[in-house]
Coordinates of C-alpha atoms in Angstrom, one line a residue:
X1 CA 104.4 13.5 234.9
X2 CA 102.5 12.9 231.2
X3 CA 99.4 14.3 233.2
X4 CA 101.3 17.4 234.6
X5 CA 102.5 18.1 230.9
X6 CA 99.0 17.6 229.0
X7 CA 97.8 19.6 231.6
X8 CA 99.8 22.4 230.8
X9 CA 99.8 22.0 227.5
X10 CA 95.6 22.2 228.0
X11 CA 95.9 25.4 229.7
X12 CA 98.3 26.8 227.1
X13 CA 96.2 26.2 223.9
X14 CA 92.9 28.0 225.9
X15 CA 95.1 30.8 226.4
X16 CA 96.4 31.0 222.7
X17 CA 92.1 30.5 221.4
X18 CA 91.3 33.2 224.0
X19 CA 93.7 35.7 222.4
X20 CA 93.6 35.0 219.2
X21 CA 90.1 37.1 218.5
X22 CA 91.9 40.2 221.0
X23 CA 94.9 40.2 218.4
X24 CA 92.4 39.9 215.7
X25 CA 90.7 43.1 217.3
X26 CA 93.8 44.9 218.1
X27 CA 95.1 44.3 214.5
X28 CA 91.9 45.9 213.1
X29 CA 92.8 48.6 215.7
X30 CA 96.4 49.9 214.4
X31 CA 94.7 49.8 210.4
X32 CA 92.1 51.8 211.3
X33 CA 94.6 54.5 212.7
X34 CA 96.9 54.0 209.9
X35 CA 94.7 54.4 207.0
X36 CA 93.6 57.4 208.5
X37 CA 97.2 58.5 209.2
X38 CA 98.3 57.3 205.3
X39 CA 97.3 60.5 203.7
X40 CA 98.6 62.8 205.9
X41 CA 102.1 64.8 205.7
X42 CA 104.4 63.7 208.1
X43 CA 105.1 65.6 211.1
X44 CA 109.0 66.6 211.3
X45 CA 110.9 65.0 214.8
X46 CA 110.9 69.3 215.6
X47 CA 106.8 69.0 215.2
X48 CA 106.7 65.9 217.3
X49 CA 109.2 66.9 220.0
X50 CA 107.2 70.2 220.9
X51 CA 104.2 68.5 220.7
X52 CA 105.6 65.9 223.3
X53 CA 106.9 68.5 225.2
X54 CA 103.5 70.3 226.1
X55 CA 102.8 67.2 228.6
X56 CA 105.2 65.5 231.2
X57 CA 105.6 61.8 231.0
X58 CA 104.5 61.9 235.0
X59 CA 101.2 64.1 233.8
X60 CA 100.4 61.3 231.0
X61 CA 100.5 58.6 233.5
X62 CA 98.6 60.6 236.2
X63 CA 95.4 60.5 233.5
X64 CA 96.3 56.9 231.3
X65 CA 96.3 55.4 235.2
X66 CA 92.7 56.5 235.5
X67 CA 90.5 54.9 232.4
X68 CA 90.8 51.7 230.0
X69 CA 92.6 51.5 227.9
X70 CA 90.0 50.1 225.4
X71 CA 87.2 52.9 226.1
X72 CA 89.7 55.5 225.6
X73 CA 90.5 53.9 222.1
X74 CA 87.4 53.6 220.7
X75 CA 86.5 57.6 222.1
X76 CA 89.2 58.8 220.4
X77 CA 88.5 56.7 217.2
X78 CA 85.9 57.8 217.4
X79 CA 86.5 62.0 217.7
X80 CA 89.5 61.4 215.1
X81 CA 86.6 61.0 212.5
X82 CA 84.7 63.5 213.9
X83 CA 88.0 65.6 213.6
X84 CA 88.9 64.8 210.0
X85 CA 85.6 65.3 208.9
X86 CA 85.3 69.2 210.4
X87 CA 88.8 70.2 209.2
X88 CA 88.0 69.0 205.6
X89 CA 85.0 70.6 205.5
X90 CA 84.6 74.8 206.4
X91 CA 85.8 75.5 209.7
X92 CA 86.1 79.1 210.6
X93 CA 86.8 79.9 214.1
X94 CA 88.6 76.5 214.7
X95 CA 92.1 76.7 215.9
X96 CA 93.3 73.1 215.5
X97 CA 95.7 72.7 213.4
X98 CA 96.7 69.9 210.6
X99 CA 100.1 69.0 212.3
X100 CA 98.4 69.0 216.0
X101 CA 95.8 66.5 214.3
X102 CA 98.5 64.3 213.0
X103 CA 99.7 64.4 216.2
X104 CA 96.8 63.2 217.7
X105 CA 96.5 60.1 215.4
X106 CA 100.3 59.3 216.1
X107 CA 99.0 59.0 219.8
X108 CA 96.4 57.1 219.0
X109 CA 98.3 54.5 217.1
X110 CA 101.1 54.4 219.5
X111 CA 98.0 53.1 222.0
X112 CA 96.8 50.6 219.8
X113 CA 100.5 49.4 219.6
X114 CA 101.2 49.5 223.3
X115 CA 98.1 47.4 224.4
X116 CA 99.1 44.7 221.2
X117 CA 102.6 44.8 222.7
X118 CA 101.1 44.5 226.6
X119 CA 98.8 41.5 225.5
X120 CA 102.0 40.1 223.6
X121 CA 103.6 40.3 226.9
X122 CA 101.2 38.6 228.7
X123 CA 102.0 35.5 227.0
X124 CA 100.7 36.3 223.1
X125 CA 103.8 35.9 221.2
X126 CA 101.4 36.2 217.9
X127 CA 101.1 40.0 218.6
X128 CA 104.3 40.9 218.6
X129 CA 105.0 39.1 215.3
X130 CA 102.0 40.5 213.6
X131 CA 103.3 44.1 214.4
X132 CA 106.6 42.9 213.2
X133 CA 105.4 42.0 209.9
X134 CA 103.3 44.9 209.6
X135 CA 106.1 47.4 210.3
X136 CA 107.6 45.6 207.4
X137 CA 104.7 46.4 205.1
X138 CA 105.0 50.1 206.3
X139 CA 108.8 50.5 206.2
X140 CA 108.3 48.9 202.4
X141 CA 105.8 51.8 201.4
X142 CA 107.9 54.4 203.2
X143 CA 111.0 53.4 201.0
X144 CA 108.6 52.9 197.8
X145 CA 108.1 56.9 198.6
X146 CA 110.7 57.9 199.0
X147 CA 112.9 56.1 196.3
X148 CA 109.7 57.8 193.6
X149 CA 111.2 61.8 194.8
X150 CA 114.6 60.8 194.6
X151 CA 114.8 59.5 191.2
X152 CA 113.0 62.0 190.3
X153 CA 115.8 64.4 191.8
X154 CA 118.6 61.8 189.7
X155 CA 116.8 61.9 186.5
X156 CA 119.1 61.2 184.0
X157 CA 122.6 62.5 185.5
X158 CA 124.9 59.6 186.0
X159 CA 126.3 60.3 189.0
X160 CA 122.8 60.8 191.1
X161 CA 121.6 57.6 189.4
X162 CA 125.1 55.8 191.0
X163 CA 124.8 57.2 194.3
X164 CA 120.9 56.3 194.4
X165 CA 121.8 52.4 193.2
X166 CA 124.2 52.4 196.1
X167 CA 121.8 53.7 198.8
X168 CA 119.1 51.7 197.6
X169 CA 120.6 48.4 199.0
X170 CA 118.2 45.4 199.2
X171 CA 115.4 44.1 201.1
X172 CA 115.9 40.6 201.3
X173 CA 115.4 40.7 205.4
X174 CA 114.4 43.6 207.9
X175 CA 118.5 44.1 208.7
X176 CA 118.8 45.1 205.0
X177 CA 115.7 46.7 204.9
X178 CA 116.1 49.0 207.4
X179 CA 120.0 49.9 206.1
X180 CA 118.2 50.9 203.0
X181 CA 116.7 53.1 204.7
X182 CA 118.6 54.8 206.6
X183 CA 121.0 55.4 203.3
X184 CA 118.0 56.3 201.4
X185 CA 117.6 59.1 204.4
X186 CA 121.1 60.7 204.6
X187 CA 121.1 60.8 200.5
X188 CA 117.8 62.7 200.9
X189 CA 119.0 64.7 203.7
X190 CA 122.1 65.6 201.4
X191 CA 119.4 66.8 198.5
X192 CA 118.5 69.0 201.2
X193 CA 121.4 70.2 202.0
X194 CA 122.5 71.5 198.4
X195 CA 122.2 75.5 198.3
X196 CA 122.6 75.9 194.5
X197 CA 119.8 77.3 193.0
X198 CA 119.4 74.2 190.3
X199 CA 118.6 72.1 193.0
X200 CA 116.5 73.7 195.4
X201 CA 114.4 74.3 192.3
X202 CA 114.5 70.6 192.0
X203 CA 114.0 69.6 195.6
X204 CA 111.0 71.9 195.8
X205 CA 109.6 70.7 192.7
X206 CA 109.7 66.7 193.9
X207 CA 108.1 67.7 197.3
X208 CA 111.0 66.3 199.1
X209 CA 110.9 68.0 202.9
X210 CA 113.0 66.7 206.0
X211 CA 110.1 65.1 207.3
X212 CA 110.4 62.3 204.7
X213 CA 113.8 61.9 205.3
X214 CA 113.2 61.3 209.2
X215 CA 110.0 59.3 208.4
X216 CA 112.8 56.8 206.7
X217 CA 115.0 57.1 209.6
X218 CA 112.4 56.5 212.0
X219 CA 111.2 53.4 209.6
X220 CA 114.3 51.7 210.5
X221 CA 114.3 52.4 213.4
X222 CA 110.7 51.1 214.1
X223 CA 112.1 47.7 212.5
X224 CA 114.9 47.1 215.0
X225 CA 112.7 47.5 217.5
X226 CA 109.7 45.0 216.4
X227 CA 112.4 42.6 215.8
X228 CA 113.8 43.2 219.6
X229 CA 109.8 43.2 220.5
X230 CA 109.1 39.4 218.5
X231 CA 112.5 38.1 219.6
X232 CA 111.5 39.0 223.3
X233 CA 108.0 37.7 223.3
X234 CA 109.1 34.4 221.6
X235 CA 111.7 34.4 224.6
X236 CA 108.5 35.2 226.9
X237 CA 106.7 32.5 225.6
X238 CA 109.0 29.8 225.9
X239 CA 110.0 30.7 229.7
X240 CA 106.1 31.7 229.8
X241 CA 105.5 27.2 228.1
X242 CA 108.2 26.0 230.6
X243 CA 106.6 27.8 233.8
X244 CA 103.6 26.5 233.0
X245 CA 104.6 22.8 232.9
X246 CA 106.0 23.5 236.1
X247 CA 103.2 24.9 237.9
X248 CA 101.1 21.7 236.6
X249 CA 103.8 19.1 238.1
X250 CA 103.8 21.0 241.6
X251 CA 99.9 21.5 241.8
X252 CA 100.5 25.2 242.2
X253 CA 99.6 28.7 239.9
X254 CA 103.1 29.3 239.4
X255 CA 102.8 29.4 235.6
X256 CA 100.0 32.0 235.6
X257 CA 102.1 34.0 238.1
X258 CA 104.7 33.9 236.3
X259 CA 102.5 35.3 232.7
X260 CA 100.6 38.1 235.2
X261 CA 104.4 39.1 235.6
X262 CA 105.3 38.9 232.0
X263 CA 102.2 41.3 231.7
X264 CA 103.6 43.8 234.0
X265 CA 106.6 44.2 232.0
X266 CA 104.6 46.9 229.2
X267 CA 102.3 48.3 231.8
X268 CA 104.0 51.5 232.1
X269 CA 104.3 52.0 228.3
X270 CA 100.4 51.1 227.8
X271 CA 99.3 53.3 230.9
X272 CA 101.5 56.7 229.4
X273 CA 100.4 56.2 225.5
X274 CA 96.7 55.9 226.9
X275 CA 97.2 59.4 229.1
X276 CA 99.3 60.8 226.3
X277 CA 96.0 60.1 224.0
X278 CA 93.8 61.6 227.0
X279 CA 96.3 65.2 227.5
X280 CA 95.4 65.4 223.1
X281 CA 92.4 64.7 223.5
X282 CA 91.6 67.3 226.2
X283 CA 93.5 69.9 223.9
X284 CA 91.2 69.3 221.0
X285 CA 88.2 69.2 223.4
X286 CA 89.0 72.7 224.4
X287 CA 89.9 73.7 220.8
X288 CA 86.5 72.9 219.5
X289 CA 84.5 74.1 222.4
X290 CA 86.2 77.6 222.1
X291 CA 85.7 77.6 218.4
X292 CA 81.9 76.8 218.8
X293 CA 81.4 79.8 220.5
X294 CA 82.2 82.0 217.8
X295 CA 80.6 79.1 214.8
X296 CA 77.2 76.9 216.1
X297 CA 78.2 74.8 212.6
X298 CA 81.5 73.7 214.7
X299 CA 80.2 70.9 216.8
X300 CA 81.7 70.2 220.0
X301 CA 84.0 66.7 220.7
X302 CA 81.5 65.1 223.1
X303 CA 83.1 62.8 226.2
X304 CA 82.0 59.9 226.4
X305 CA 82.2 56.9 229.3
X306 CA 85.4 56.3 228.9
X307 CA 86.8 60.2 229.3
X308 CA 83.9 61.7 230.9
X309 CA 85.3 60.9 234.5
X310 CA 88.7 61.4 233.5
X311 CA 88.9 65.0 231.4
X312 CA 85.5 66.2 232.5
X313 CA 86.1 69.6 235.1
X314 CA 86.0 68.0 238.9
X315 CA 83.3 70.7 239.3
X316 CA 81.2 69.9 235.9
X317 CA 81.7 66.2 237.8
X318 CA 80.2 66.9 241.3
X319 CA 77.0 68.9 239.9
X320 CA 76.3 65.8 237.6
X321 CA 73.4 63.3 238.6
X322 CA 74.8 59.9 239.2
X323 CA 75.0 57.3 236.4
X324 CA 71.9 55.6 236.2
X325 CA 72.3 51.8 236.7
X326 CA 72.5 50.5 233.2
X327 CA 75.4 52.7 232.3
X328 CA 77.3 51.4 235.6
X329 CA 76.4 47.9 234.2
X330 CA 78.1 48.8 231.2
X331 CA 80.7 50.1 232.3
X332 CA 81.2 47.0 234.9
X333 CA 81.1 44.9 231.9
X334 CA 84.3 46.2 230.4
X335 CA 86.9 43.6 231.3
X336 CA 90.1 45.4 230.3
X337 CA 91.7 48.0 232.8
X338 CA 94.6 49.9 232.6
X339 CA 97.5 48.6 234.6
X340 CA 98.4 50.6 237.4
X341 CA 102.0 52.0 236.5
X342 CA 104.4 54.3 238.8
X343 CA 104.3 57.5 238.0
X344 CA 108.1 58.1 236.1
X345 CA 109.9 61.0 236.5
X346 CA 109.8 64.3 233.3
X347 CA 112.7 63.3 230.9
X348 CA 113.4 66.1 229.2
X349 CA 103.1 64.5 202.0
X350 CA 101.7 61.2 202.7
X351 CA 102.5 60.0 205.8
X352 CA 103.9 56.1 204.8
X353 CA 104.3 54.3 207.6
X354 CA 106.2 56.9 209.7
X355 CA 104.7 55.0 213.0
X356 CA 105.0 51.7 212.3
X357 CA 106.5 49.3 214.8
X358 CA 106.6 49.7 218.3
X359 CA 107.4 53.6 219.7
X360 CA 107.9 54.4 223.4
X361 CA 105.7 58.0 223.2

């Protein structure tokens, strides 16, 4: 029985050294999009509703089904730069918006989140805290922000300055945190509200817009959920630890059975926030090849392995040579697919951490 156990306990710590560098990776991941998303104004839920509404959840798993995951993040990393640079430079022609742009980096974080939560599934409770405590960190700078315009709205006047103290709460632990929030919002949301000319003079002056006052609401709500997501995956892990003790003591592969299951549990949220990524990314695609037509200095988002067979026209596809062997190498080298998902049915200023957490796109 001491065998069965050290055994277990063997195959346990190779799994936590094995995905210790992918959550270091993946971490790196959800900063990159978020310091590009940081400076941004924040899209209101109206924005990010119709934006959603363009594509089907069924037509975003039809395309995330198709690639990897990984590929797909590092293209559109990759044209998100290519992106930012063109619209903050002269773009004439170019019909892509700032807000559609936005978008497109919310879908790219909501990726990097999704594979961090799958791998956190598959038996990496580590990922699942990280993301916890980073939607902490964001939810702090989204209250920071907000609590600088209202204050501003209080100034002096003693009975703004009480109600402000009451909504302000503490922050002692995520619970009070994220009812801070949410008090912090409706007080904004009342600011915005007021129709006397005195303070829609003020409210205009301190920039405050009812996209900050849902990017608070959303904060808190991102903070339930990564403390449902770390409770969950320490939950996984244990059942994940006990499974594989027994799988030692019977001679069988029970406990790796039982974390390719675990695994399954996020597949269908990875494989829509990948095609969800893929349907933006086609938009832009078409955006900038349509603009380049009209301006040569607009240069056109280029696919790359991981899109190419996936948003390039079947009939662009069929009159293309095959891939010569080294790029079929490379591309057999990439060890991370996509999990195969069903198909669901349609279900109808800066930024500051108006993503952070764990978000079901």
């Amino acid at each position: 029985m001491a065998k069965a156990i050290s055994s277990a306990e063997t195959v346990k710590a190779k799994r936590t050294e094995r995905y210790g560098a992918g959550e270091a990776a993946r971490w790196r991941e959800i900063a990159q999009v978020e310091r590009m998303l940081r400076p941004r104004w924040p899209l209101t839920d109206v924005q990010r509703a119709a934006f959603r509404s363009r594509f089907s959840d069924a037509q975003c798993d039809e395309l995330g089904v198709r690639a990897k995951s990984g590929q797909v993040f590092r293209e559109g990393l990759e044209w998100a730069a290519r992106i930012q640079k063109t619209l903050e430079g002269p773009h004439e022609g170019l019909r892509y918006s700032e807000d559609r742009f936005t978008w497109l980096l919310e879908c790219l974080l909501a990726l990097a989140k999704e594979r961090a939560l799958y791998k956190s599934a598959q038996g990496s409770p580590g990922a699942a805290r990280c993301l916890g405590e980073h939607a902490r960190a964001a939810s702090l700078e989204t209250r920071e922000y907000l609590l600088g315009m209202l204050a501003e709205l209080a100034g002096g006047v003693e009975a703004e300055v009480d109600a402000l103290a009451r909504a302000q709460g503490t922050v002692s632990d995520d619970g009070e945190l994220a009812a801070s929030l949410r008090a912090l919002s409706l007080l904004a949301q009342d600011w915005l509200r007021r129709e006397g000319e005195v303070d829609r003079a003020l409210v205009a002056s301190a920039g405050l817009t009812d996209a900050h006052a849902q990017t608070a609401w959303r904060s808190a709500d991102e903070l339930d959920r990564a403390a449902s997501d770390v409770a969950r995956a320490a939950s996984d892990g244990v059942e994940a630890a006990s499974d594989g003790a027994e799988a030692a003591s019977d001679g069988d592969a029970k406990g790796e059975g039982e974390a390719a299951e675990m695994g399954k549990r996020d597949a269908a949220a990875l494989v829509r926030a990948e095609g969800r990524l893929l349907r933006e990314m086609a938009v832009a695609m078409r955006s900038f090849a349509e603009a380049r037509r009209r301006n040569r200095s607009i240069r056109k988002l280029v696919l790359g392995p991981g899109t190419r067979g996936v948003l390039k026209p079947r009939k662009a596809q069929a009159s293309e040579p095959e891939a010569s062997a080294p790029e079929l190498e490379a591309q057999a080298s990439e060890p991370e697919e996509t999990p195969a998902a069903p198909s669901a049915p349609d279900q109808g200023s800066p930024y500051h951490g108006a993503m952070n957490g764990h978000l079901a796109m």
